[in-house]
Coordinates of C-alpha atoms in Angstrom, one line a residue:
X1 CA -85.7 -58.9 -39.1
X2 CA -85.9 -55.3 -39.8
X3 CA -87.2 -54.7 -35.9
X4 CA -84.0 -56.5 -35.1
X5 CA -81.9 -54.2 -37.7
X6 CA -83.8 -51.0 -36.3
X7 CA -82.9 -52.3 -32.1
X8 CA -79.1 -52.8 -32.9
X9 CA -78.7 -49.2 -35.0
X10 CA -80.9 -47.6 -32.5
X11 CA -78.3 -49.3 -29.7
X12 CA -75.4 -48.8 -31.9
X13 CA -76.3 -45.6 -32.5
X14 CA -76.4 -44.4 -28.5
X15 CA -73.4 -46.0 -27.8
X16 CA -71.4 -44.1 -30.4
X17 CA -73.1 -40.9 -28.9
X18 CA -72.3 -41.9 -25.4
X19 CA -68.7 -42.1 -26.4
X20 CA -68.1 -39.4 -28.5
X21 CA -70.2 -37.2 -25.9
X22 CA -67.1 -38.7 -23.2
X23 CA -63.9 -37.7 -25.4
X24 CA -65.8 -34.1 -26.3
X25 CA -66.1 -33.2 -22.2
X26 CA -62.0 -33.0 -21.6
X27 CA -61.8 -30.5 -24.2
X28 CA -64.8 -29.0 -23.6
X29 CA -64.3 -28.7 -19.9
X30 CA -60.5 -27.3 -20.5
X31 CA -61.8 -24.2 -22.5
X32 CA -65.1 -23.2 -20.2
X33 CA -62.6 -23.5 -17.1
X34 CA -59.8 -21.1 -19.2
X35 CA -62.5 -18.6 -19.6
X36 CA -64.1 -18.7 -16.5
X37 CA -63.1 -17.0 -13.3
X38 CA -61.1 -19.3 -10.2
X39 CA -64.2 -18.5 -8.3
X40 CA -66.3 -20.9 -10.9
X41 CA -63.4 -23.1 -11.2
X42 CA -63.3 -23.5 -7.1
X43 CA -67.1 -24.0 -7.2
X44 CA -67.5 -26.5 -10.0
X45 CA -63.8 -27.8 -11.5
X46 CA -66.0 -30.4 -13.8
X47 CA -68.2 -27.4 -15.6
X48 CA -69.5 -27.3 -18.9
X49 CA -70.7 -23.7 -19.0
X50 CA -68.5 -21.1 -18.7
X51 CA -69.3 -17.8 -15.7
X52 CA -67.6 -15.2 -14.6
X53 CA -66.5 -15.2 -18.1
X54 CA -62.8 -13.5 -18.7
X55 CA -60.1 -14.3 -21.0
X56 CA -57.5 -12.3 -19.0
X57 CA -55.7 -15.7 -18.7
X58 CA -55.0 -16.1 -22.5
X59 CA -54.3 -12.0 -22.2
X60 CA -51.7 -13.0 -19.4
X61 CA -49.8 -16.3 -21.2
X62 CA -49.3 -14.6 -24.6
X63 CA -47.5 -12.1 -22.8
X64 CA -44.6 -14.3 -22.7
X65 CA -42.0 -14.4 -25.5
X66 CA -40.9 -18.0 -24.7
X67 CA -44.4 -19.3 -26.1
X68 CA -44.1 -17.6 -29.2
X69 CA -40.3 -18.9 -29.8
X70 CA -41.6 -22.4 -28.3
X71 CA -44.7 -22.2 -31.1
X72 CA -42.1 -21.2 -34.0
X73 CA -39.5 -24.0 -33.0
X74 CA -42.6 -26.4 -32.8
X75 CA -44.1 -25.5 -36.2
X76 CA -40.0 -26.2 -37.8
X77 CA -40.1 -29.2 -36.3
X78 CA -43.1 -30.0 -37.4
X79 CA -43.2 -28.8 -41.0
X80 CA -39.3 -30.1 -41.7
X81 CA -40.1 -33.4 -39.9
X82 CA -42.8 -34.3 -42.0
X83 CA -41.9 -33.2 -45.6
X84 CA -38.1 -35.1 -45.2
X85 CA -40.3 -37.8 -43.5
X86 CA -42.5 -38.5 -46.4
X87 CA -39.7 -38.3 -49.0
X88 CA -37.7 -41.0 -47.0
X89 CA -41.6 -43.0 -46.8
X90 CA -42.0 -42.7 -50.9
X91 CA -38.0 -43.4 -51.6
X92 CA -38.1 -46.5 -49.1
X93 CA -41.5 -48.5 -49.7
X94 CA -41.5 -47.9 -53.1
X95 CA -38.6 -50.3 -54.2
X96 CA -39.9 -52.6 -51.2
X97 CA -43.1 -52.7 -52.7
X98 CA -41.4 -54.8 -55.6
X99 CA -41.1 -58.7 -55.2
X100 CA -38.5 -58.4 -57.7
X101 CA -36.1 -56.6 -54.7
X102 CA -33.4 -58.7 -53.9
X103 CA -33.0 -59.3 -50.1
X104 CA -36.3 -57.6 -49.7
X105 CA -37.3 -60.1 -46.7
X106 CA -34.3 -59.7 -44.8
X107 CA -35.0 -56.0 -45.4
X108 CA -38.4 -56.0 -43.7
X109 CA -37.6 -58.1 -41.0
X110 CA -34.7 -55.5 -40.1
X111 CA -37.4 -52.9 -40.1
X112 CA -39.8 -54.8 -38.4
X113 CA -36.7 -55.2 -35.6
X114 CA -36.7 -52.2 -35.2
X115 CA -40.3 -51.8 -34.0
X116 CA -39.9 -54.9 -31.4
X117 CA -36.8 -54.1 -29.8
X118 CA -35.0 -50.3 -29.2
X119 CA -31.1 -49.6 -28.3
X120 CA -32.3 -47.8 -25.5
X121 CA -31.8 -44.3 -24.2
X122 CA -28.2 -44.0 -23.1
X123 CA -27.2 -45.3 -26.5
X124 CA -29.2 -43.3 -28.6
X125 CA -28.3 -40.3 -26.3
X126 CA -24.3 -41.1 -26.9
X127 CA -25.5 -41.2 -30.8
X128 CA -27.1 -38.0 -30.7
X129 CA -24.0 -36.8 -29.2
X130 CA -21.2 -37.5 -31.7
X131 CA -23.6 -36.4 -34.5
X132 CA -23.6 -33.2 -32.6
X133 CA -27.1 -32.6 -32.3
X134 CA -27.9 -32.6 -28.4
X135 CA -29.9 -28.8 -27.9
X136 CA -30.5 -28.8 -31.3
X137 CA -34.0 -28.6 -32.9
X138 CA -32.5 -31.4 -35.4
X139 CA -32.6 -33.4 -32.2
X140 CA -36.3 -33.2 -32.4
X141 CA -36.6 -34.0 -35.9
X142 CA -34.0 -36.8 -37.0
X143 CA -34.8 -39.9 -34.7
X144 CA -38.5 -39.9 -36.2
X145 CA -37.9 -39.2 -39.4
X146 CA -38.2 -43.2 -41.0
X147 CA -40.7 -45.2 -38.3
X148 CA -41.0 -48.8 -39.1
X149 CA -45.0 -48.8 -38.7
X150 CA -45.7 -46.3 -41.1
X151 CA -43.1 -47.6 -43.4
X152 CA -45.2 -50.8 -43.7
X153 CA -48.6 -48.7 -44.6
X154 CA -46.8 -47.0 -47.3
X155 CA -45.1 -49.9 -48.7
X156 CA -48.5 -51.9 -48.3
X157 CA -50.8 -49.1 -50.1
X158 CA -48.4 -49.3 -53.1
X159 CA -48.8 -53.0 -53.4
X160 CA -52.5 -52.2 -54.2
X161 CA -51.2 -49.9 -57.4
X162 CA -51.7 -51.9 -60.5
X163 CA -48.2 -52.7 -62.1
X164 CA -49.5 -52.6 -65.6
X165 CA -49.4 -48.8 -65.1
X166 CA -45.8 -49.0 -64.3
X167 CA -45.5 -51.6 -67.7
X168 CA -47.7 -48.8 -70.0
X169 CA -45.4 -46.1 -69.3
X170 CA -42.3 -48.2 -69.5
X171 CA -43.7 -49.1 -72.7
X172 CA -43.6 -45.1 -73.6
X173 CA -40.0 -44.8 -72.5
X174 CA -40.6 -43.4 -69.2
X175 CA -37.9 -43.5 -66.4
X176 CA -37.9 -45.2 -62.9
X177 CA -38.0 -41.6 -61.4
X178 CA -40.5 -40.2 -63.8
X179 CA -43.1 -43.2 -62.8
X180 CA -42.6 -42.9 -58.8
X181 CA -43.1 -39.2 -59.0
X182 CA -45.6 -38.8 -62.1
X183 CA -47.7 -42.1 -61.2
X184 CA -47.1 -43.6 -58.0
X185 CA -46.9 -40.8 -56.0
X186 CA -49.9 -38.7 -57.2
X187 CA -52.3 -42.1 -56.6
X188 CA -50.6 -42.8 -53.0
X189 CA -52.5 -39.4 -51.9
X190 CA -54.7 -41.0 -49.8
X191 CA -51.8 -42.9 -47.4
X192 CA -49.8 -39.6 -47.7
X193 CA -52.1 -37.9 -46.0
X194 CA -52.5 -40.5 -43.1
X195 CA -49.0 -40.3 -42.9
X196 CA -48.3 -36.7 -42.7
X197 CA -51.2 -36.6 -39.9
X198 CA -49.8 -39.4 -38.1
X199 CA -46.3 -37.4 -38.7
X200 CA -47.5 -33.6 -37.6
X201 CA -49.1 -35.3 -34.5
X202 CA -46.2 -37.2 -33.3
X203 CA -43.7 -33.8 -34.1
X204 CA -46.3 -31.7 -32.2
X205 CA -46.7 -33.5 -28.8
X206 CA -42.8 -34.7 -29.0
X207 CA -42.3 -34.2 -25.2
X208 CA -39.9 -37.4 -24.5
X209 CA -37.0 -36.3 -26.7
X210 CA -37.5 -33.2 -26.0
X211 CA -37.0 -33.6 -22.3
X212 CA -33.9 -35.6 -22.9
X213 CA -32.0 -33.7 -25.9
X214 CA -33.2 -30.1 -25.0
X215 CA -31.3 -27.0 -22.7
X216 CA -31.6 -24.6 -23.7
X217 CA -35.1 -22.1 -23.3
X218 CA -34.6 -20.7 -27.0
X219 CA -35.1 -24.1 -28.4
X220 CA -37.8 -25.3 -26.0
X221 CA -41.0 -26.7 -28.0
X222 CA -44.3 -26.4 -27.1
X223 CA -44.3 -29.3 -24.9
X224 CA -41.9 -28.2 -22.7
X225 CA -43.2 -24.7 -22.2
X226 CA -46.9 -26.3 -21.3
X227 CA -44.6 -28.5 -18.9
X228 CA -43.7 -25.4 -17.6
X229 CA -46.8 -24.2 -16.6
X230 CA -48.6 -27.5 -15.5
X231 CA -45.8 -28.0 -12.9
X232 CA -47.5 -24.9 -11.2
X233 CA -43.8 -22.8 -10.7
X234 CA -45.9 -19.8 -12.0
X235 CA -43.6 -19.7 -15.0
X236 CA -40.9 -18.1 -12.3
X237 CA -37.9 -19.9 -14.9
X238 CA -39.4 -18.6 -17.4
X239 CA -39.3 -15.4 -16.5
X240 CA -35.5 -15.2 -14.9
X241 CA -37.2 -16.3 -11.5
X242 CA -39.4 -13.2 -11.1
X243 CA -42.7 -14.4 -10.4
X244 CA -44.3 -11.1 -10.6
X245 CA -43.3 -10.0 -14.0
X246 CA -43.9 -13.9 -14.3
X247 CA -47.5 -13.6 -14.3
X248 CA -50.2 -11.5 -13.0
X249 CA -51.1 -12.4 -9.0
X250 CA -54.7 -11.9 -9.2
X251 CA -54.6 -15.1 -12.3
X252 CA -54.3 -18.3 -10.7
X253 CA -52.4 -21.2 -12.2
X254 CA -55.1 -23.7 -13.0
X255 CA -56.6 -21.0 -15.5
X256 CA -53.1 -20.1 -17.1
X257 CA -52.8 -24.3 -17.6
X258 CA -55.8 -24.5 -19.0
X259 CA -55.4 -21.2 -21.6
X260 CA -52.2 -22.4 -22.7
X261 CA -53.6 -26.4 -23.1
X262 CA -56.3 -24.8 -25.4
X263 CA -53.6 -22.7 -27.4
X264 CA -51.4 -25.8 -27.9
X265 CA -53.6 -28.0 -29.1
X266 CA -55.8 -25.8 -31.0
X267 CA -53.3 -25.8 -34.4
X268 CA -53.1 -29.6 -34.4
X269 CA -57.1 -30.3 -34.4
X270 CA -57.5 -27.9 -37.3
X271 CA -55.2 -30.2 -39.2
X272 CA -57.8 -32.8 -38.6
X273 CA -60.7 -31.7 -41.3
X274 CA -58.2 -31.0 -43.7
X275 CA -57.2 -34.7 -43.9
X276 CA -60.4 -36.5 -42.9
X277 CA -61.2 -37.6 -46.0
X278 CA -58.0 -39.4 -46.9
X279 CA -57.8 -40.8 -43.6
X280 CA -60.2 -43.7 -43.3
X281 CA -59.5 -45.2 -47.2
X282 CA -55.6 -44.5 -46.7
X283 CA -55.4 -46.3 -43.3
X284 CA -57.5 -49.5 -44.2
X285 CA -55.6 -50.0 -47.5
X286 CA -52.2 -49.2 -46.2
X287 CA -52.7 -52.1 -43.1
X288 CA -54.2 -55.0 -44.9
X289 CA -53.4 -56.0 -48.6
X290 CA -56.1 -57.4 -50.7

């Protein structure tokens, strides 16, 4: 038995290697390639070690003042995206956490509607319209704001919280707000902060509505400026059509997409230790109920 045990960790134990080893080489291949020089590139596109080692391509991309405005529209959409978002999570599940609600099983199967079937995109771009937020960064922001998946997590990890709590501090006089804020919220830590990192994920690679709702350069986010340079146009809209003042000559594209791959997604892994430990206990009890 304990040969058996020892074969299946020992086999477990690769395979988990082997596959975190595979999702480690894309990233690990785009930064050795954004610091080495096209000459390696040309010779080896699938390196792991870096030569020729220059970072004239991140000297070259931060140059540009439509990645910094690009970064500070993507962090406000970001930041005010998921702080309303997780009021509207706390305000909605709570009261849909209650069996008590009236009409609470029409109300879920409205929301779980909503994740089966979409109006589609001409409609939802006429809505955006006559709200008046087409080229707006509230454009980016509003039609995620309340998703019906995460909705369901939060309302499920506040079914685990014991009621009596609720009843004790009823019992003391407290009020509906004072126990959602004092009580419930403080123990939903855990699915809060799987929610804010599903939330700051989804706001920071939001290419689709951006493509669709944005014009206008100044309130380009980070996706579209990457978009920019993948496309290989040598950032000649960017720079009023000057490819020159666009980007040095002697820098070819395929480092300046890898530099400015690295710089976007650099920000969002770091938000990724921070909320680790909440992630695992507040995603398994927010998706099934005991």
């Amino acid at each position: 038995m304990r040969l058996k045990f020892s074969l299946f960790d020992t086999v477990n134990n690769t395979l988990v290697t082997l596959v975190t080893l595979l999702m480690l080489y894309p990233f690990l291949n785009v930064f050795v390639v954004s610091i080495s020089g096209y000459g390696a590139f040309v010779e080896n596109p699938m390196r792991i070690w870096p030569k020729d080692i220059s970072f004239e391509a991140y000297r070259e991309i931060v140059k540009h003042p439509v990645l910094w405005s690009s970064y500070l529209n993507t962090i406000i959409v970001t930041v005010s995206g998921v702080l309303i978002g997780i009021v509207l999570y706390i305000l909605t599940a709570y009261p849909l956490s209650k069996k008590h609600l009236r009409g609470r099983g029409l109300i879920m199967v409205a929301i779980v509607f909503t994740m089966l079937f979409n109006g589609g995109l001409i409609p939802n771009y006429y809505l955006m319209r006559e709200l008046g937020l087409i080229n707006t960064l509230a454009a980016l922001v509003v039609p995620a704001l309340l998703t019906g998946f995460n909705l369901i997590l939060m309302k499920t990890f506040m079914e685990h919280i014991p009621e009596e709590l609720e009843e004790a501090a009823r019992m003391d006089g407290a009020s509906d707000p004072y126990i959602l804020f004092r009580i419930i919220v403080p123990l939903s830590g855990p699915i809060i902060a799987t929610l804010c990192l599903f939330s700051a994920v989804g706001y920071w690679n939001n290419f689709y509505n951006a493509i669709v709702y944005i014009r206008d350069v100044t309130n380009w986010p980070l996706m579209l400026f990457l978009r920019e340079i993948i496309e290989g146009s040598k950032l000649n809209t960017i720079a009023g059509g000057n490819a020159a003042e666009a980007m040095d000559i002697n820098i070819m594209p395929v480092t300046l997409q890898y530099a400015t791959l690295m710089i976007v997604m650099i920000p969002i892994l770091c938000v990724y230790p921070f909320l680790q430990k909440y992630f695992v206990k507040g995603i398994m009890l927010g998706s099934v109920k005991g």
